[in-house]
Amino acid sequence: MSLAAEPAPEQSCNGIANVDNTDVSAVSVTFNLDDSAEHHKEFPEDRFRDAIAKAVPTESDRIIILRVKCSEENSKLVVQFVVKKKDSEDELPFPKSALIDTSSIVAKMQARGHLSQLADLDVSKIEEVEQLVPVEGVGDNMKLAIIALAVGVGIILSCALGIFKVLRASRYHDIDDNAP
């Protein structure tokens, strides 16, 4: 089978679960990013999945990471995830019924008090959340519209001024040719 015949892979975690906007029950793990986390160049996803799989217990491929986001001051890392049921189908997007209840996952993880570290990162908080962190900040395109309008007006004025100068120079040239 050629690569062209295969469908494009799912790139966005927004298309994984069938949810309305960002309202979905998920497990949120907040990590403290202190000196102990400096040896990681990126989030150790595989080690995180393995640690969660041991705590919940489930297979690591059933853990679906929905969001990974740093706080504004880069002192905390928030990882939000859900766990897929064993008997659920692998068809995307997953309905909510195909996911394990997040409150039971949080209870299992909190009951194991030794989860102060996951994947060599210090855990600050484990909780159930009803709303995912936004993928990107809420942007306002008004500034871009004003800039585009200003550039458009500038281009139109430049063209009008150029045409005026050419016509004016042409008129003086005609007068010089008609002079005795």
PDB file of C-alpha atoms in Angstrom:
ATOM      1  CA  MET A   1       0.000   0.000   0.000  1.00  0.00           C
ATOM      2  CA  SER A   2       1.433   3.387  -0.945  1.00  0.00           C
ATOM      3  CA  LEU A   3       1.607   6.312   1.411  1.00  0.00           C
ATOM      4  CA  ALA A   4      -0.711   8.334  -0.813  1.00  0.00           C
ATOM      5  CA  ALA A   5      -3.503   5.776  -0.334  1.00  0.00           C
ATOM      6  CA  GLU A   6      -3.324   5.948   3.461  1.00  0.00           C
ATOM      7  CA  PRO A   7      -5.350   8.610   5.256  1.00  0.00           C
ATOM      8  CA  ALA A   8      -3.500  11.409   6.989  1.00  0.00           C
ATOM      9  CA  PRO A   9      -2.840  10.689  10.667  1.00  0.00           C
ATOM     10  CA  GLU A  10      -4.835  12.470  13.354  1.00  0.00           C
ATOM     11  CA  GLN A  11      -2.652  15.432  14.273  1.00  0.00           C
ATOM     12  CA  SER A  12      -4.722  17.274  16.833  1.00  0.00           C
ATOM     13  CA  CYS A  13      -5.710  15.968  20.228  1.00  0.00           C
ATOM     14  CA  ASN A  14      -8.952  17.945  19.778  1.00  0.00           C
ATOM     15  CA  GLY A  15     -10.166  15.296  17.348  1.00  0.00           C
ATOM     16  CA  ILE A  16      -9.485  12.312  19.597  1.00  0.00           C
ATOM     17  CA  ALA A  17     -12.428  12.453  21.981  1.00  0.00           C
ATOM     18  CA  ASN A  18     -15.960  13.416  21.026  1.00  0.00           C
ATOM     19  CA  VAL A  19     -16.434  16.403  23.342  1.00  0.00           C
ATOM     20  CA  ASP A  20     -18.043  19.814  23.196  1.00  0.00           C
ATOM     21  CA  ASN A  21     -15.342  22.508  23.078  1.00  0.00           C
ATOM     22  CA  THR A  22     -13.022  21.847  25.994  1.00  0.00           C
ATOM     23  CA  ASP A  23     -15.635  20.430  28.383  1.00  0.00           C
ATOM     24  CA  VAL A  24     -14.519  16.917  29.191  1.00  0.00           C
ATOM     25  CA  SER A  25     -13.713  15.146  32.395  1.00  0.00           C
ATOM     26  CA  ALA A  26      -9.976  14.456  32.455  1.00  0.00           C
ATOM     27  CA  VAL A  27      -7.213  13.704  34.921  1.00  0.00           C
ATOM     28  CA  SER A  28      -4.855  16.621  35.415  1.00  0.00           C
ATOM     29  CA  VAL A  29      -1.353  16.135  36.802  1.00  0.00           C
ATOM     30  CA  THR A  30       0.576  19.283  37.695  1.00  0.00           C
ATOM     31  CA  PHE A  31       4.353  19.016  37.913  1.00  0.00           C
ATOM     32  CA  ASN A  32       6.770  21.418  39.603  1.00  0.00           C
ATOM     33  CA  LEU A  33       9.496  22.347  37.161  1.00  0.00           C
ATOM     34  CA  ASP A  34      12.439  22.880  39.470  1.00  0.00           C
ATOM     35  CA  ASP A  35      16.101  21.951  39.257  1.00  0.00           C
ATOM     36  CA  SER A  36      15.286  18.238  39.127  1.00  0.00           C
ATOM     37  CA  ALA A  37      13.469  18.708  35.804  1.00  0.00           C
ATOM     38  CA  GLU A  38      16.312  20.507  34.044  1.00  0.00           C
ATOM     39  CA  HIS A  39      17.880  17.315  32.688  1.00  0.00           C
ATOM     40  CA  HIS A  40      14.796  16.753  30.473  1.00  0.00           C
ATOM     41  CA  LYS A  41      14.919  18.511  27.128  1.00  0.00           C
ATOM     42  CA  GLU A  42      11.286  17.624  26.461  1.00  0.00           C
ATOM     43  CA  PHE A  43       8.384  16.028  28.282  1.00  0.00           C
ATOM     44  CA  PRO A  44       9.195  12.316  28.921  1.00  0.00           C
ATOM     45  CA  GLU A  45       5.913  11.039  27.494  1.00  0.00           C
ATOM     46  CA  ASP A  46       6.792   7.332  27.371  1.00  0.00           C
ATOM     47  CA  ARG A  47       7.974   7.274  30.977  1.00  0.00           C
ATOM     48  CA  PHE A  48       4.869   9.224  32.018  1.00  0.00           C
ATOM     49  CA  ARG A  49       2.604   6.711  30.252  1.00  0.00           C
ATOM     50  CA  ASP A  50       4.413   3.787  31.896  1.00  0.00           C
ATOM     51  CA  ALA A  51       4.115   5.342  35.372  1.00  0.00           C
ATOM     52  CA  ILE A  52       0.396   6.049  34.905  1.00  0.00           C
ATOM     53  CA  ALA A  53      -0.173   2.547  33.499  1.00  0.00           C
ATOM     54  CA  LYS A  54       1.361   1.042  36.650  1.00  0.00           C
ATOM     55  CA  ALA A  55      -0.670   3.306  38.937  1.00  0.00           C
ATOM     56  CA  VAL A  56      -4.061   2.821  37.281  1.00  0.00           C
ATOM     57  CA  PRO A  57      -3.337  -0.371  36.179  1.00  0.00           C
ATOM     58  CA  THR A  58      -3.823  -0.489  32.435  1.00  0.00           C
ATOM     59  CA  GLU A  59      -1.755  -0.736  29.275  1.00  0.00           C
ATOM     60  CA  SER A  60       0.230   2.371  28.429  1.00  0.00           C
ATOM     61  CA  ASP A  61      -1.263   2.589  24.928  1.00  0.00           C
ATOM     62  CA  ARG A  62      -4.726   3.149  26.465  1.00  0.00           C
ATOM     63  CA  ILE A  63      -3.593   6.421  28.041  1.00  0.00           C
ATOM     64  CA  ILE A  64      -4.559   9.345  25.826  1.00  0.00           C
ATOM     65  CA  ILE A  65      -2.745  12.585  26.580  1.00  0.00           C
ATOM     66  CA  LEU A  66      -5.032  15.461  25.643  1.00  0.00           C
ATOM     67  CA  ARG A  67      -3.026  18.506  26.724  1.00  0.00           C
ATOM     68  CA  VAL A  68       0.521  19.315  27.849  1.00  0.00           C
ATOM     69  CA  LYS A  69       1.036  22.947  28.786  1.00  0.00           C
ATOM     70  CA  CYS A  70       3.491  25.036  30.804  1.00  0.00           C
ATOM     71  CA  SER A  71       2.328  27.810  33.093  1.00  0.00           C
ATOM     72  CA  GLU A  72       3.104  31.402  32.127  1.00  0.00           C
ATOM     73  CA  GLU A  73       6.067  31.606  34.477  1.00  0.00           C
ATOM     74  CA  ASN A  74       7.343  28.158  33.342  1.00  0.00           C
ATOM     75  CA  SER A  75       7.352  26.886  36.912  1.00  0.00           C
ATOM     76  CA  LYS A  76       4.627  24.266  36.428  1.00  0.00           C
ATOM     77  CA  LEU A  77       3.742  21.746  33.739  1.00  0.00           C
ATOM     78  CA  VAL A  78       0.142  20.546  33.402  1.00  0.00           C
ATOM     79  CA  VAL A  79      -0.584  17.220  31.703  1.00  0.00           C
ATOM     80  CA  GLN A  80      -4.231  16.305  31.124  1.00  0.00           C
ATOM     81  CA  PHE A  81      -5.175  12.822  30.022  1.00  0.00           C
ATOM     82  CA  VAL A  82      -7.924  10.201  29.874  1.00  0.00           C
ATOM     83  CA  VAL A  83      -7.763   6.412  29.837  1.00  0.00           C
ATOM     84  CA  LYS A  84      -9.589   4.338  27.254  1.00  0.00           C
ATOM     85  CA  LYS A  85     -11.551   1.266  28.385  1.00  0.00           C
ATOM     86  CA  LYS A  86     -10.188  -2.139  27.368  1.00  0.00           C
ATOM     87  CA  ASP A  87     -13.334  -3.207  25.531  1.00  0.00           C
ATOM     88  CA  SER A  88     -13.770   0.058  23.605  1.00  0.00           C
ATOM     89  CA  GLU A  89     -13.261   0.281  19.866  1.00  0.00           C
ATOM     90  CA  ASP A  90     -10.295   2.091  18.374  1.00  0.00           C
ATOM     91  CA  GLU A  91     -12.361   4.296  16.082  1.00  0.00           C
ATOM     92  CA  LEU A  92     -11.757   8.051  16.344  1.00  0.00           C
ATOM     93  CA  PRO A  93     -13.206  10.146  17.851  1.00  0.00           C
ATOM     94  CA  PHE A  94     -13.826   8.196  21.045  1.00  0.00           C
ATOM     95  CA  PRO A  95     -17.248   8.696  22.624  1.00  0.00           C
ATOM     96  CA  LYS A  96     -17.283   9.595  26.326  1.00  0.00           C
ATOM     97  CA  SER A  97     -18.596   6.103  27.079  1.00  0.00           C
ATOM     98  CA  ALA A  98     -15.316   4.608  25.784  1.00  0.00           C
ATOM     99  CA  LEU A  99     -13.311   6.356  28.512  1.00  0.00           C
ATOM    100  CA  ILE A 100     -12.743   5.203  32.097  1.00  0.00           C
ATOM    101  CA  ASP A 101     -14.328   7.401  34.769  1.00  0.00           C
ATOM    102  CA  THR A 102     -11.713   9.988  35.707  1.00  0.00           C
ATOM    103  CA  SER A 103     -12.740  10.185  39.362  1.00  0.00           C
ATOM    104  CA  SER A 104     -11.795   6.518  39.813  1.00  0.00           C
ATOM    105  CA  ILE A 105      -8.430   7.132  38.127  1.00  0.00           C
ATOM    106  CA  VAL A 106      -7.740  10.100  40.410  1.00  0.00           C
ATOM    107  CA  ALA A 107      -8.761   8.073  43.469  1.00  0.00           C
ATOM    108  CA  LYS A 108      -6.401   5.232  42.478  1.00  0.00           C
ATOM    109  CA  MET A 109      -3.543   7.621  41.857  1.00  0.00           C
ATOM    110  CA  GLN A 110      -4.079   9.547  45.092  1.00  0.00           C
ATOM    111  CA  ALA A 111      -4.423   6.326  47.081  1.00  0.00           C
ATOM    112  CA  ARG A 112      -0.905   5.458  46.004  1.00  0.00           C
ATOM    113  CA  GLY A 113       0.709   8.147  48.113  1.00  0.00           C
ATOM    114  CA  HIS A 114       4.131   7.415  46.707  1.00  0.00           C
ATOM    115  CA  LEU A 115       3.210   9.202  43.481  1.00  0.00           C
ATOM    116  CA  SER A 116       5.157  12.300  44.475  1.00  0.00           C
ATOM    117  CA  GLN A 117       7.203  11.755  41.331  1.00  0.00           C
ATOM    118  CA  LEU A 118       6.200  10.594  37.865  1.00  0.00           C
ATOM    119  CA  ALA A 119       8.740  10.196  35.068  1.00  0.00           C
ATOM    120  CA  ASP A 120      11.421  11.898  37.217  1.00  0.00           C
ATOM    121  CA  LEU A 121       9.267  15.020  37.617  1.00  0.00           C
ATOM    122  CA  ASP A 122       7.961  16.251  40.985  1.00  0.00           C
ATOM    123  CA  VAL A 123       4.161  15.985  41.177  1.00  0.00           C
ATOM    124  CA  SER A 124       2.448  19.017  42.680  1.00  0.00           C
ATOM    125  CA  LYS A 125      -1.185  18.040  42.241  1.00  0.00           C
ATOM    126  CA  ILE A 126      -3.376  15.255  40.838  1.00  0.00           C
ATOM    127  CA  GLU A 127      -6.991  16.197  40.257  1.00  0.00           C
ATOM    128  CA  GLU A 128     -10.051  15.644  38.116  1.00  0.00           C
ATOM    129  CA  VAL A 129     -10.897  18.581  35.865  1.00  0.00           C
ATOM    130  CA  GLU A 130     -14.011  19.285  33.851  1.00  0.00           C
ATOM    131  CA  GLN A 131     -12.388  21.699  31.431  1.00  0.00           C
ATOM    132  CA  LEU A 132      -9.171  21.262  29.491  1.00  0.00           C
ATOM    133  CA  VAL A 133      -6.535  23.951  29.352  1.00  0.00           C
ATOM    134  CA  PRO A 134      -6.868  25.894  26.113  1.00  0.00           C
ATOM    135  CA  VAL A 135      -4.652  24.863  23.233  1.00  0.00           C
ATOM    136  CA  GLU A 136      -3.668  28.438  22.543  1.00  0.00           C
ATOM    137  CA  GLY A 137      -4.590  31.804  23.948  1.00  0.00           C
ATOM    138  CA  VAL A 138      -7.748  33.560  22.891  1.00  0.00           C
ATOM    139  CA  GLY A 139      -6.668  35.814  20.077  1.00  0.00           C
ATOM    140  CA  ASP A 140      -8.294  38.975  18.844  1.00  0.00           C
ATOM    141  CA  ASN A 141      -7.885  39.628  15.142  1.00  0.00           C
ATOM    142  CA  MET A 142      -8.926  43.284  15.390  1.00  0.00           C
ATOM    143  CA  LYS A 143      -5.285  44.402  15.549  1.00  0.00           C
ATOM    144  CA  LEU A 144      -4.502  42.403  12.400  1.00  0.00           C
ATOM    145  CA  ALA A 145      -7.535  43.895  10.629  1.00  0.00           C
ATOM    146  CA  ILE A 146      -6.427  47.443  11.498  1.00  0.00           C
ATOM    147  CA  ILE A 147      -2.879  46.750  10.307  1.00  0.00           C
ATOM    148  CA  ALA A 148      -4.186  45.225   7.053  1.00  0.00           C
ATOM    149  CA  LEU A 149      -6.446  48.240   6.519  1.00  0.00           C
ATOM    150  CA  ALA A 150      -3.554  50.653   7.131  1.00  0.00           C
ATOM    151  CA  VAL A 151      -1.311  48.752   4.702  1.00  0.00           C
ATOM    152  CA  GLY A 152      -4.099  48.715   2.095  1.00  0.00           C
ATOM    153  CA  VAL A 153      -4.660  52.467   2.436  1.00  0.00           C
ATOM    154  CA  GLY A 154      -0.898  53.031   2.167  1.00  0.00           C
ATOM    155  CA  ILE A 155      -0.683  50.974  -1.020  1.00  0.00           C
ATOM    156  CA  ILE A 156      -3.648  52.789  -2.590  1.00  0.00           C
ATOM    157  CA  LEU A 157      -2.194  56.207  -1.685  1.00  0.00           C
ATOM    158  CA  SER A 158       1.210  55.210  -3.088  1.00  0.00           C
ATOM    159  CA  CYS A 159      -0.369  54.076  -6.354  1.00  0.00           C
ATOM    160  CA  ALA A 160      -2.477  57.246  -6.611  1.00  0.00           C
ATOM    161  CA  LEU A 161       0.556  59.445  -5.919  1.00  0.00           C
ATOM    162  CA  GLY A 162       2.608  57.545  -8.506  1.00  0.00           C
ATOM    163  CA  ILE A 163      -0.096  57.926 -11.158  1.00  0.00           C
ATOM    164  CA  PHE A 164      -0.435  61.645 -10.338  1.00  0.00           C
ATOM    165  CA  LYS A 165       3.331  62.200 -10.666  1.00  0.00           C
ATOM    166  CA  VAL A 166       3.483  60.352 -13.995  1.00  0.00           C
ATOM    167  CA  LEU A 167       0.546  62.306 -15.443  1.00  0.00           C
ATOM    168  CA  ARG A 168       1.926  65.616 -14.181  1.00  0.00           C
ATOM    169  CA  ALA A 169       5.380  64.924 -15.653  1.00  0.00           C
ATOM    170  CA  SER A 170       3.754  63.881 -18.911  1.00  0.00           C
ATOM    171  CA  ARG A 171       1.751  67.146 -19.038  1.00  0.00           C
ATOM    172  CA  TYR A 172       4.912  69.264 -18.567  1.00  0.00           C
ATOM    173  CA  HIS A 173       6.659  67.223 -21.235  1.00  0.00           C
ATOM    174  CA  ASP A 174       3.786  67.972 -23.694  1.00  0.00           C
ATOM    175  CA  ILE A 175       4.007  71.711 -22.926  1.00  0.00           C
ATOM    176  CA  ASP A 176       7.772  71.722 -23.579  1.00  0.00           C
ATOM    177  CA  ASP A 177       7.260  69.973 -26.928  1.00  0.00           C
ATOM    178  CA  ASN A 178       4.653  72.538 -28.042  1.00  0.00           C
ATOM    179  CA  ALA A 179       6.765  75.580 -27.081  1.00  0.00           C
ATOM    180  CA  PRO A 180       8.145  77.696 -29.992  1.00  0.00           C
TER     181      PRO A 180
END
